[in-house]
Tab-separated table of C-alpha atoms in Angstrom:
chain	number	residue	atom	x	y	z
L	299	MET	CA	20.759	32.105	36.204
L	300	SER	CA	20.640	28.930	34.093
L	301	ARG	CA	22.016	29.151	30.571
L	302	VAL	CA	20.017	27.414	27.841
L	303	VAL	CA	21.167	27.033	24.235
L	304	ILE	CA	18.690	25.810	21.639
L	305	VAL	CA	19.847	24.612	18.222
L	306	GLY	CA	17.053	25.131	15.706
L	307	GLY	CA	14.229	27.644	15.518
L	308	GLY	CA	11.258	25.485	14.528
L	309	PRO	CA	8.260	24.747	16.775
L	310	GLY	CA	10.366	22.592	19.083
L	311	GLY	CA	12.975	25.349	19.285
L	312	TYR	CA	11.071	28.607	19.648
L	313	GLU	CA	8.380	27.144	21.922
L	314	SER	CA	11.038	25.743	24.238
L	315	ALA	CA	12.855	29.096	24.187
L	316	LEU	CA	9.708	30.896	25.356
L	317	VAL	CA	9.209	28.429	28.212
L	318	ALA	CA	12.854	28.666	29.278
L	319	ALA	CA	12.681	32.463	29.284
L	320	GLN	CA	9.454	32.347	31.301
L	321	LEU	CA	11.243	30.177	33.863
L	322	GLY	CA	14.041	32.738	34.220
L	323	ALA	CA	16.787	31.209	32.090
L	324	GLU	CA	19.236	33.067	29.875
L	325	VAL	CA	18.274	31.736	26.443
L	326	THR	CA	20.129	31.671	23.124
L	327	VAL	CA	18.689	30.205	19.920
L	328	VAL	CA	21.080	29.198	17.149
L	329	ASP	CA	19.179	29.096	13.859
L	330	THR	CA	20.004	29.141	10.158
L	331	ASP	CA	16.772	29.525	8.203
L	332	GLY	CA	14.466	31.809	10.191
L	333	LEU	CA	12.262	31.275	13.212
L	334	GLY	CA	9.435	28.871	12.640
L	335	GLY	CA	11.725	26.466	10.823
L	336	SER	CA	10.483	24.291	7.995
L	337	ALA	CA	7.057	23.993	9.643
L	338	VAL	CA	6.435	27.681	9.063
L	339	LEU	CA	8.658	28.504	6.089
L	340	THR	CA	8.572	25.481	3.774
L	341	ASP	CA	6.224	22.816	5.089
L	342	CYS	CA	3.147	23.067	7.308
L	343	VAL	CA	2.122	26.721	6.912
L	344	PRO	CA	2.785	26.912	3.136
L	345	SER	CA	1.181	23.565	2.333
L	346	LYS	CA	-1.935	24.254	4.390
L	347	THR	CA	-2.245	27.696	2.797
L	348	LEU	CA	-2.133	26.087	-0.650
L	349	ILE	CA	-4.653	23.499	0.543
L	350	ALA	CA	-6.966	26.271	1.787
L	351	THR	CA	-7.197	27.516	-1.804
L	352	SER	CA	-7.843	24.004	-3.092
L	353	GLU	CA	-10.578	23.485	-0.478
L	354	LEU	CA	-12.355	26.581	-1.744
L	355	MET	CA	-12.133	25.229	-5.292
L	356	THR	CA	-13.726	21.976	-4.085
L	357	ASP	CA	-16.525	23.866	-2.353
L	358	LEU	CA	-17.192	25.979	-5.437
L	359	GLY	CA	-17.386	22.816	-7.512
L	360	SER	CA	-20.568	21.834	-5.679
L	361	ALA	CA	-22.140	25.294	-5.943
L	362	GLY	CA	-24.587	24.159	-8.615
L	363	GLU	CA	-26.085	21.528	-6.323
L	364	LEU	CA	-26.733	24.238	-3.747
L	365	GLY	CA	-28.515	26.416	-6.306
L	366	LEU	CA	-25.688	28.763	-7.274
L	367	VAL	CA	-25.000	29.440	-10.954
L	368	TRP	CA	-21.840	31.165	-12.209
L	369	GLU	CA	-22.300	33.674	-15.024
L	370	ASP	CA	-19.809	35.726	-17.025
L	371	TYR	CA	-20.174	39.464	-17.609
L	372	GLU	CA	-22.500	38.898	-20.553
L	373	GLY	CA	-24.866	36.720	-18.581
L	374	ASP	CA	-23.734	33.408	-20.083
L	375	THR	CA	-23.161	30.495	-17.740
L	376	ALA	CA	-19.480	30.234	-16.792
L	377	GLU	CA	-18.092	26.729	-17.253
L	378	SER	CA	-14.844	26.896	-15.306
L	379	LEU	CA	-12.916	28.709	-12.618
L	380	ARG	CA	-9.259	29.477	-13.342
L	381	VAL	CA	-6.449	29.274	-10.799
L	382	ASP	CA	-3.695	31.895	-10.844
L	383	LEU	CA	-0.994	29.693	-9.312
L	384	ALA	CA	1.629	32.447	-9.335
L	385	LYS	CA	-0.669	34.618	-7.220
L	386	VAL	CA	-1.531	31.689	-4.957
L	387	ASN	CA	2.139	30.942	-4.329
L	388	ARG	CA	2.992	34.601	-3.710
L	389	ARG	CA	0.346	34.580	-1.004
L	390	VAL	CA	1.678	31.286	0.356
L	391	LYS	CA	5.226	32.615	0.700
L	392	LYS	CA	4.106	35.954	2.140
L	393	LEU	CA	1.995	34.287	4.826
L	394	ALA	CA	4.909	32.031	5.748
L	395	ALA	CA	7.324	34.973	5.974
L	396	ASP	CA	4.820	36.999	7.996
L	397	GLN	CA	4.303	34.132	10.432
L	398	SER	CA	8.064	33.773	10.877
L	399	ALA	CA	8.349	37.511	11.545
L	400	ASP	CA	5.563	37.316	14.134
L	401	ILE	CA	7.434	34.552	15.951
L	402	LEU	CA	10.673	36.556	15.848
L	403	ARG	CA	8.982	39.586	17.401
L	404	ARG	CA	7.500	37.446	20.159
L	405	VAL	CA	10.862	35.859	20.933
L	406	GLU	CA	12.660	39.212	20.934
L	407	ARG	CA	10.111	40.631	23.394
L	408	GLU	CA	11.200	37.923	25.826
L	409	GLU	CA	14.836	39.058	25.431
L	410	ILE	CA	15.878	35.776	23.863
L	411	ARG	CA	19.111	36.078	21.907
L	412	ILE	CA	19.142	34.867	18.301
L	413	VAL	CA	22.419	33.734	16.733
L	414	VAL	CA	22.213	33.241	12.970
L	415	GLY	CA	24.434	30.297	12.209
L	416	ARG	CA	24.766	26.523	12.198
L	417	GLY	CA	25.164	24.906	15.602
L	418	ARG	CA	27.041	21.781	16.595
L	419	LEU	CA	27.946	20.194	19.913
L	420	ASP	CA	31.445	20.240	21.354
L	421	GLY	CA	30.654	18.125	24.364
L	422	PRO	CA	27.298	18.123	26.188
L	423	GLU	CA	27.746	21.611	27.657
L	424	THR	CA	28.998	23.580	24.650
L	425	VAL	CA	27.413	24.607	21.362
L	426	VAL	CA	29.669	25.970	18.637
L	427	ALA	CA	27.844	28.249	16.198
L	428	THR	CA	29.392	28.722	12.752
L	429	LEU	CA	28.313	32.156	11.540
L	430	ASP	CA	27.670	33.277	7.968
L	431	ASP	CA	31.107	34.906	7.708
L	432	GLY	CA	32.809	31.640	8.679
L	433	SER	CA	33.706	32.704	12.202
L	434	GLU	CA	32.700	30.657	15.221
L	435	GLU	CA	31.109	31.491	18.551
L	436	ARG	CA	31.259	29.138	21.532
L	437	LEU	CA	28.180	29.081	23.728
L	438	GLU	CA	28.411	27.436	27.141
L	439	ALA	CA	25.174	25.950	28.461
L	440	ASP	CA	23.661	24.308	31.507
L	441	ALA	CA	21.077	22.723	29.204
L	442	VAL	CA	21.058	22.201	25.443
L	443	LEU	CA	18.046	21.460	23.275
L	444	LEU	CA	18.457	20.018	19.788
L	445	ALA	CA	15.579	20.969	17.484
L	446	THR	CA	17.164	20.701	14.048
L	447	GLY	CA	14.216	19.125	12.253
L	448	ALA	CA	14.351	16.942	9.161
L	449	ALA	CA	14.627	17.342	5.402
L	450	PRO	CA	12.862	15.668	2.462
L	451	ARG	CA	14.347	12.305	1.549
L	452	THR	CA	15.682	12.036	-1.984
L	453	LEU	CA	17.232	9.221	-4.003
L	454	ASP	CA	20.061	9.121	-6.542
L	455	SER	CA	17.554	7.699	-9.001
L	456	ALA	CA	15.100	10.546	-8.395
L	457	LYS	CA	16.876	13.844	-7.906
L	458	PRO	CA	14.789	17.018	-7.626
L	459	ASP	CA	15.776	19.947	-9.843
L	460	GLY	CA	13.339	22.537	-8.481
L	461	GLU	CA	11.872	23.111	-11.955
L	462	ARG	CA	10.072	19.940	-13.013
L	463	ILE	CA	10.964	17.496	-10.251
L	464	PHE	CA	10.233	18.796	-6.751
L	465	THR	CA	10.397	17.940	-3.110
L	466	TRP	CA	7.417	19.236	-1.152
L	467	GLU	CA	9.507	22.235	-0.067
L	468	GLN	CA	10.158	23.414	-3.636
L	469	VAL	CA	6.702	23.575	-5.192
L	470	TYR	CA	5.997	27.183	-4.214
L	471	ASP	CA	8.073	28.594	-7.057
L	472	LEU	CA	5.640	27.224	-9.644
L	473	ASP	CA	4.043	30.032	-11.658
L	474	GLU	CA	1.754	27.949	-13.841
L	475	ILE	CA	-0.578	25.045	-13.190
L	476	PRO	CA	1.113	21.756	-14.189
L	477	GLU	CA	-0.388	20.114	-17.263
L	478	LYS	CA	0.033	16.700	-15.670
L	479	LEU	CA	1.468	15.872	-12.242
L	480	VAL	CA	2.803	12.636	-10.773
L	481	VAL	CA	3.099	12.444	-6.996
L	482	VAL	CA	5.361	9.664	-5.732
L	483	GLY	CA	4.445	8.561	-2.226
L	484	SER	CA	1.014	7.947	-0.697
L	485	GLY	CA	1.705	8.942	2.879
L	486	VAL	CA	0.199	12.067	4.400
L	487	THR	CA	2.409	14.556	2.537
L	488	GLY	CA	1.989	12.902	-0.846
L	489	VAL	CA	-1.772	12.534	-0.559
L	490	GLU	CA	-2.226	16.117	0.674
L	491	PHE	CA	-0.372	17.558	-2.320
L	492	ALA	CA	-2.006	15.169	-4.779
L	493	ALA	CA	-5.471	16.092	-3.485
L	494	ALA	CA	-4.687	19.816	-3.477
L	495	TYR	CA	-3.486	19.931	-7.093
L	496	LEU	CA	-6.364	17.714	-8.183
L	497	ALA	CA	-8.776	20.281	-6.710
L	498	LEU	CA	-6.906	23.037	-8.569
L	499	GLY	CA	-7.734	21.309	-11.855
L	500	VAL	CA	-4.538	19.335	-12.465
L	501	ASP	CA	-4.438	15.850	-13.989
L	502	VAL	CA	-2.865	13.920	-11.071
L	503	THR	CA	-1.435	10.415	-10.847
L	504	LEU	CA	-0.489	9.136	-7.388
L	505	VAL	CA	2.115	6.368	-7.164
L	506	SER	CA	1.571	4.242	-4.058
L	507	SER	CA	3.830	1.372	-3.099
L	508	ARG	CA	1.129	-0.021	-0.803
L	509	ASP	CA	-2.293	-1.500	-1.536
L	510	ARG	CA	-4.046	1.724	-0.507
L	511	VAL	CA	-3.332	5.376	0.145
L	512	LEU	CA	-2.419	6.500	3.687
L	513	PRO	CA	-1.246	3.065	4.854
L	514	SER	CA	-0.555	4.357	8.382
L	515	GLU	CA	-4.010	5.906	8.840
L	516	ASP	CA	-7.351	4.350	9.759
L	517	ALA	CA	-8.255	1.875	6.999
L	518	ASP	CA	-11.920	2.921	6.859
L	519	ALA	CA	-10.906	6.580	6.539
L	520	ALA	CA	-8.313	5.861	3.854
L	521	GLU	CA	-10.867	3.851	1.866
L	522	VAL	CA	-13.338	6.753	1.895
L	523	LEU	CA	-10.671	9.238	0.817
L	524	GLU	CA	-9.324	7.063	-1.993
L	525	GLU	CA	-12.854	6.520	-3.322
L	526	VAL	CA	-13.479	10.280	-3.272
L	527	LEU	CA	-10.179	11.089	-4.998
L	528	THR	CA	-10.667	8.523	-7.757
L	529	ARG	CA	-14.258	9.700	-8.253
L	530	ARG	CA	-12.931	13.218	-8.762
L	531	GLY	CA	-10.519	12.023	-11.441
L	532	MET	CA	-7.257	11.056	-9.720
L	533	THR	CA	-5.394	8.015	-10.995
L	534	VAL	CA	-4.055	5.941	-8.096
L	535	LEU	CA	-1.418	3.348	-8.983
L	536	SER	CA	-1.516	0.947	-6.023
L	537	LYS	CA	1.249	-1.559	-5.256
L	538	SER	CA	3.490	0.396	-7.621
L	539	ARG	CA	7.027	1.181	-6.509
L	540	MET	CA	9.021	3.957	-8.155
L	541	GLU	CA	12.377	2.957	-9.647
L	542	SER	CA	13.488	6.268	-11.135
L	543	VAL	CA	12.400	9.757	-12.124
L	544	VAL	CA	14.146	11.486	-15.020
L	545	ARG	CA	13.566	14.699	-16.925
L	546	ASP	CA	13.932	15.264	-20.640
L	547	GLY	CA	13.137	18.882	-21.472
L	548	ASP	CA	9.557	19.571	-20.440
L	549	THR	CA	8.733	15.902	-19.866
L	550	VAL	CA	9.232	13.947	-16.664
L	551	THR	CA	9.171	10.158	-16.803
L	552	VAL	CA	8.486	8.107	-13.684
L	553	THR	CA	9.575	4.501	-14.186
L	554	LEU	CA	8.132	1.800	-11.935
L	555	THR	CA	9.887	-1.367	-10.810
L	556	ASP	CA	7.455	-3.521	-12.814
L	557	GLY	CA	8.589	-1.854	-16.043
L	558	ARG	CA	5.661	0.517	-16.508
L	559	SER	CA	6.265	4.235	-16.874
L	560	VAL	CA	4.207	7.382	-16.452
L	561	GLU	CA	4.950	10.600	-18.318
L	562	ALA	CA	4.015	13.993	-16.911
L	563	SER	CA	4.985	17.633	-16.991
L	564	HIS	CA	5.923	17.718	-13.289
L	565	CYS	CA	6.627	15.360	-10.392
L	566	ILE	CA	6.510	15.807	-6.623
L	567	LEU	CA	8.597	13.417	-4.513
L	568	ALA	CA	7.100	12.574	-1.129
L	569	LEU	CA	9.495	9.854	-0.019
L	570	GLY	CA	9.681	10.581	3.696
L	571	SER	CA	12.179	12.569	5.749
L	572	VAL	CA	15.744	12.292	6.981
L	573	PRO	CA	16.832	13.963	10.247
L	574	ASN	CA	19.159	16.958	10.241
L	575	THR	CA	21.654	15.368	12.627
L	576	ALA	CA	24.747	14.772	10.492
L	577	ASP	CA	28.053	16.506	11.212
L	578	MET	CA	26.850	17.993	14.485
L	579	GLY	CA	29.172	16.230	16.893
L	580	LEU	CA	26.254	14.446	18.496
L	581	GLN	CA	27.638	10.953	18.965
L	582	GLU	CA	31.037	12.350	19.943
L	583	SER	CA	29.220	14.280	22.696
L	584	GLY	CA	27.359	11.224	23.972
L	585	VAL	CA	24.083	11.697	22.085
L	586	GLU	CA	22.928	8.346	20.765
L	587	LEU	CA	21.220	8.085	17.354
L	588	ASN	CA	19.118	5.234	16.023
L	589	ASP	CA	19.763	3.435	12.738
L	590	GLY	CA	17.875	6.129	10.829
L	591	GLY	CA	19.968	8.929	12.313
L	592	PHE	CA	17.200	10.195	14.606
L	593	VAL	CA	18.070	11.316	18.143
L	594	LYS	CA	16.972	8.865	20.815
L	595	VAL	CA	14.897	10.547	23.540
L	596	ASP	CA	12.769	9.486	26.487
L	597	LYS	CA	9.288	10.778	27.291
L	598	VAL	CA	10.613	14.000	28.814
L	599	SER	CA	12.848	14.634	25.770
L	600	ARG	CA	16.191	13.683	27.392
L	601	THR	CA	18.906	12.282	25.148
L	602	THR	CA	21.619	9.894	26.328
L	603	ALA	CA	23.933	12.855	27.088
L	604	ARG	CA	23.419	14.530	30.438
L	605	GLY	CA	21.860	17.975	30.098
L	606	VAL	CA	21.138	17.527	26.372
L	607	TYR	CA	17.526	17.328	25.215
L	608	ALA	CA	15.952	17.003	21.764
L	609	ALA	CA	12.571	17.838	20.270
L	610	GLY	CA	10.762	17.677	16.971
L	611	ASP	CA	11.364	15.857	13.712
L	612	CYS	CA	15.033	15.170	14.497
L	613	THR	CA	13.768	12.685	17.119
L	614	GLY	CA	11.387	10.874	14.767
L	615	VAL	CA	8.905	10.398	17.622
L	616	LEU	CA	5.843	11.690	15.769
L	617	MET	CA	6.489	14.215	13.020
L	618	LEU	CA	3.926	16.866	13.903
L	619	ALA	CA	4.514	20.511	14.772
L	620	SER	CA	2.277	20.129	17.823
L	621	VAL	CA	4.369	17.222	19.103
L	622	ALA	CA	7.615	19.113	18.474
L	623	ALA	CA	6.315	22.068	20.480
L	624	MET	CA	5.166	19.820	23.329
L	625	GLN	CA	8.497	17.992	23.387
L	626	GLY	CA	10.344	21.311	23.558
L	627	ARG	CA	8.174	22.722	26.327
L	628	THR	CA	8.459	19.490	28.303
L	629	ALA	CA	12.245	19.468	27.893
L	630	MET	CA	12.700	22.972	29.263
L	631	ARG	CA	10.363	22.439	32.187
L	632	HIS	CA	12.244	19.281	33.103
L	633	ALA	CA	15.664	20.859	32.652
L	634	LEU	CA	14.756	23.904	34.752
L	635	GLY	CA	13.000	22.061	37.572
L	636	ASP	CA	9.376	22.868	36.759
L	637	ALA	CA	6.510	20.353	37.028
L	638	VAL	CA	6.288	18.151	33.968
L	639	SER	CA	4.224	15.274	32.585
L	640	PRO	CA	5.753	12.687	30.243
L	641	LEU	CA	4.677	12.822	26.600
L	642	ASP	CA	1.631	10.598	25.977
L	643	LEU	CA	1.221	9.923	22.265
L	644	LEU	CA	-2.271	8.496	22.779
L	645	LYS	CA	-3.435	12.030	23.584
L	646	VAL	CA	-2.058	13.493	20.366
L	647	SER	CA	-4.649	14.462	17.770
L	648	SER	CA	-3.509	14.607	14.151
L	649	ASN	CA	-5.065	15.538	10.833
L	650	VAL	CA	-4.688	14.814	7.137
L	651	PHE	CA	-5.577	18.016	5.273
L	652	THR	CA	-7.371	16.539	2.296
L	653	SER	CA	-10.986	17.007	1.214
L	654	PRO	CA	-12.528	15.487	3.230
L	655	GLU	CA	-10.061	15.762	6.091
L	656	ILE	CA	-9.120	12.798	8.286
L	657	ALA	CA	-8.595	13.499	11.996
L	658	THR	CA	-7.582	10.922	14.596
L	659	VAL	CA	-6.800	10.683	18.303
L	660	GLY	CA	-6.121	7.878	20.765
L	661	ILE	CA	-6.117	4.177	20.038
L	662	THR	CA	-6.444	2.888	16.495
L	663	GLN	CA	-8.580	0.351	14.671
L	664	ARG	CA	-5.378	-1.555	13.897
L	665	ALA	CA	-4.592	-1.914	17.619
L	666	VAL	CA	-8.143	-3.029	18.368
L	667	ASP	CA	-8.166	-5.608	15.545
L	668	ALA	CA	-4.782	-6.950	16.660
L	669	GLY	CA	-6.069	-7.488	20.184
L	670	GLU	CA	-3.577	-5.021	21.638
L	671	THR	CA	-6.295	-2.787	23.093
L	672	PRO	CA	-9.773	-4.000	24.057
L	673	ALA	CA	-12.386	-1.590	22.724
L	674	GLU	CA	-15.732	-1.456	20.972
L	675	ALA	CA	-16.035	0.659	17.840
L	676	VAL	CA	-19.075	2.662	16.780
L	677	MET	CA	-19.048	4.217	13.299
L	678	LEU	CA	-21.700	6.710	12.209
L	679	PRO	CA	-21.851	7.813	8.539
L	680	LEU	CA	-21.977	11.562	8.097
L	681	ALA	CA	-24.516	11.375	5.271
L	682	GLY	CA	-27.391	11.121	7.758
L	683	ASN	CA	-26.426	14.337	9.561
L	684	PRO	CA	-28.939	17.135	8.753
L	685	ARG	CA	-26.235	19.806	8.521
L	686	ALA	CA	-24.237	17.575	6.176
L	687	LYS	CA	-27.318	17.243	3.944
L	688	MET	CA	-27.716	21.023	3.853
L	689	LEU	CA	-24.071	21.442	2.820
L	690	GLY	CA	-24.201	18.661	0.218
L	691	ILE	CA	-21.779	16.452	2.193
L	692	ARG	CA	-22.144	12.734	1.473
L	693	ASP	CA	-18.728	11.306	2.330
L	694	GLY	CA	-17.295	10.774	5.781
L	695	PHE	CA	-18.054	9.397	9.210
L	696	VAL	CA	-17.443	9.657	12.942
L	697	LYS	CA	-15.938	6.644	14.698
L	698	LEU	CA	-15.492	6.226	18.443
L	699	PHE	CA	-13.503	3.578	20.318
L	700	CYS	CA	-14.834	2.894	23.838
L	701	ARG	CA	-13.511	0.629	26.573
L	702	PRO	CA	-15.770	-2.358	27.271
L	703	GLY	CA	-17.480	-2.162	30.630
L	704	SER	CA	-16.541	1.387	31.589
L	705	GLY	CA	-17.508	2.999	28.280
L	706	THR	CA	-14.471	5.325	28.492
L	707	VAL	CA	-13.668	7.013	25.187
L	708	ALA	CA	-10.221	5.746	24.173
L	709	GLY	CA	-9.968	7.095	20.646
L	710	GLY	CA	-11.758	8.343	17.600
L	711	VAL	CA	-11.665	9.088	13.887
L	712	VAL	CA	-13.490	11.841	12.011
L	713	VAL	CA	-13.675	11.998	8.219
L	714	ALA	CA	-15.351	15.247	7.233
L	715	PRO	CA	-14.779	18.788	6.062
L	716	ARG	CA	-12.949	20.567	8.907
L	717	ALA	CA	-12.402	17.290	10.744
L	718	SER	CA	-9.451	19.064	12.355
L	719	GLU	CA	-11.999	21.137	14.297
L	720	LEU	CA	-14.467	18.323	15.011
L	721	ILE	CA	-11.824	16.039	16.561
L	722	HIS	CA	-11.294	18.377	19.511
L	723	ALA	CA	-14.312	17.149	21.474
L	724	ILE	CA	-13.110	13.565	21.118
L	725	SER	CA	-9.558	14.625	22.003
L	726	VAL	CA	-10.813	16.201	25.247
L	727	ALA	CA	-12.801	13.048	26.015
L	728	VAL	CA	-9.712	10.868	25.497
L	729	SER	CA	-7.437	13.153	27.516
L	730	GLU	CA	-9.887	13.523	30.409
L	731	ARG	CA	-11.029	9.893	30.281
L	732	LEU	CA	-14.662	10.779	29.770
L	733	THR	CA	-17.207	8.067	29.120
L	734	ALA	CA	-19.315	7.938	25.998
L	735	ASP	CA	-22.322	8.792	28.171
L	736	GLN	CA	-20.588	11.942	29.442
L	737	LEU	CA	-19.668	12.976	25.905
L	738	ALA	CA	-23.238	12.343	24.756
L	739	ALA	CA	-24.687	14.395	27.619
L	740	ASP	CA	-23.033	17.643	26.464
L	741	PHE	CA	-25.158	19.876	24.254
L	742	THR	CA	-24.353	20.335	20.579
L	743	VAL	CA	-25.879	22.899	18.242
L	744	TYR	CA	-28.680	21.689	15.985
L	745	PRO	CA	-28.044	21.350	13.135
L	746	SER	CA	-24.292	20.906	13.197
L	747	LEU	CA	-21.685	18.412	12.066
L	748	SER	CA	-20.540	18.128	15.679
L	749	GLY	CA	-23.956	16.625	16.405
L	750	SER	CA	-22.649	13.411	14.838
L	751	VAL	CA	-19.989	13.156	17.558
L	752	ALA	CA	-22.686	13.259	20.240
L	753	GLU	CA	-24.869	10.841	18.276
L	754	ALA	CA	-22.007	8.352	17.936
L	755	ALA	CA	-21.479	8.615	21.697
L	756	ARG	CA	-25.168	7.905	22.305
L	757	ARG	CA	-24.930	4.818	20.109
L	758	ALA	CA	-21.847	3.718	22.014
L	759	HIS	CA	-24.015	3.518	25.141
L	760	GLN	CA	-25.983	0.735	23.491
L	761	VAL	CA	-22.755	-1.150	22.778
L	762	GLN	CA	-21.892	-1.126	26.481
L	763	ASP	CA	-25.247	-2.595	27.607
């Protein structure tokens, strides 16, 4: 029986453990924080739970347009809806803990051993686990998977204190709505938190070092989102780089490199991530790291050390829980001799959980504009969709990228409420290499937002003529 040792219990770790157990291996997971890792305990599950509350607040804000009027117990019109942030965050943390417990039960049913401790390599075939009491346990392995994740990046000039200055992992201890919040960083994490707190009624300023929010996302989508956020009251400071963040009592001051400063009651730092790969004996064991400290892997998750694989954020390949899980599953299937397909990032669908959401899959507008990938783009505004009109939705669009000649769907972008659900049809089309005509030929419900996906595909047929 093959022996597999997995270091880290996040999506890359526990998913790979389940596959290895299914393939008959003896599996041990060395984990410090609880199964599910940061994705479940401090990042993806908590943040999206908080965002779910903010989405409801956004929906309720348009209730009047749909003919709904809020009244208090005396029949007077209610003017505001209050957020109990302490209650929201209790729910957030409970859901995260419950999800972690569900994963643990699933893993235990497969007779996977859990060792609570910090793992490091002592050569490519041995993991040394340092337990809570300081003792060590040596675990010999035929295959090792590293799934240690990443942590929020901080700077000496902007140190979080967990009270007024936060990383995105620390915000769930807030009991009261911030009076004024500055979010530093306009990538996905920063924009998601900025949008969520804005919807909860907070005065939010977003500091962006680039000329627009979400610089790595589709430019058309980012433009729509930034227009929506500013219309709702967010202040976006573009081309503004943070120099320092300091706290003086209840006031936080964010100083910019151009000399300007912004005062607030709270600040969230969204400055990117650093891999959890230090002091693990990786390079000494033959595992090569890149300049950023991320583990170098190929498309089947192999590292440069024989028998050692890696998955998830510690590889820096694409920091999504779905990618981590796929990397882990692929690694174990390869290590244990099962059929495997190399990771294809063009088939990965991703989502920005703002309001509206931004979902993408396949090739990008940037690649098309740069001449890297020949494709024709069709963009259909959502405002003309009958279901969107019924729901009071005016912002958003569906965009398809189709290969010239063949009409094969090579990518797409959806900006809409629940875009994370609408992107699936386009994702299937990309993965299965369907043509726009084939996508258009499938029935959609009338009226539905998904009807815009089919309509965009029908319009793509005209592009190919």
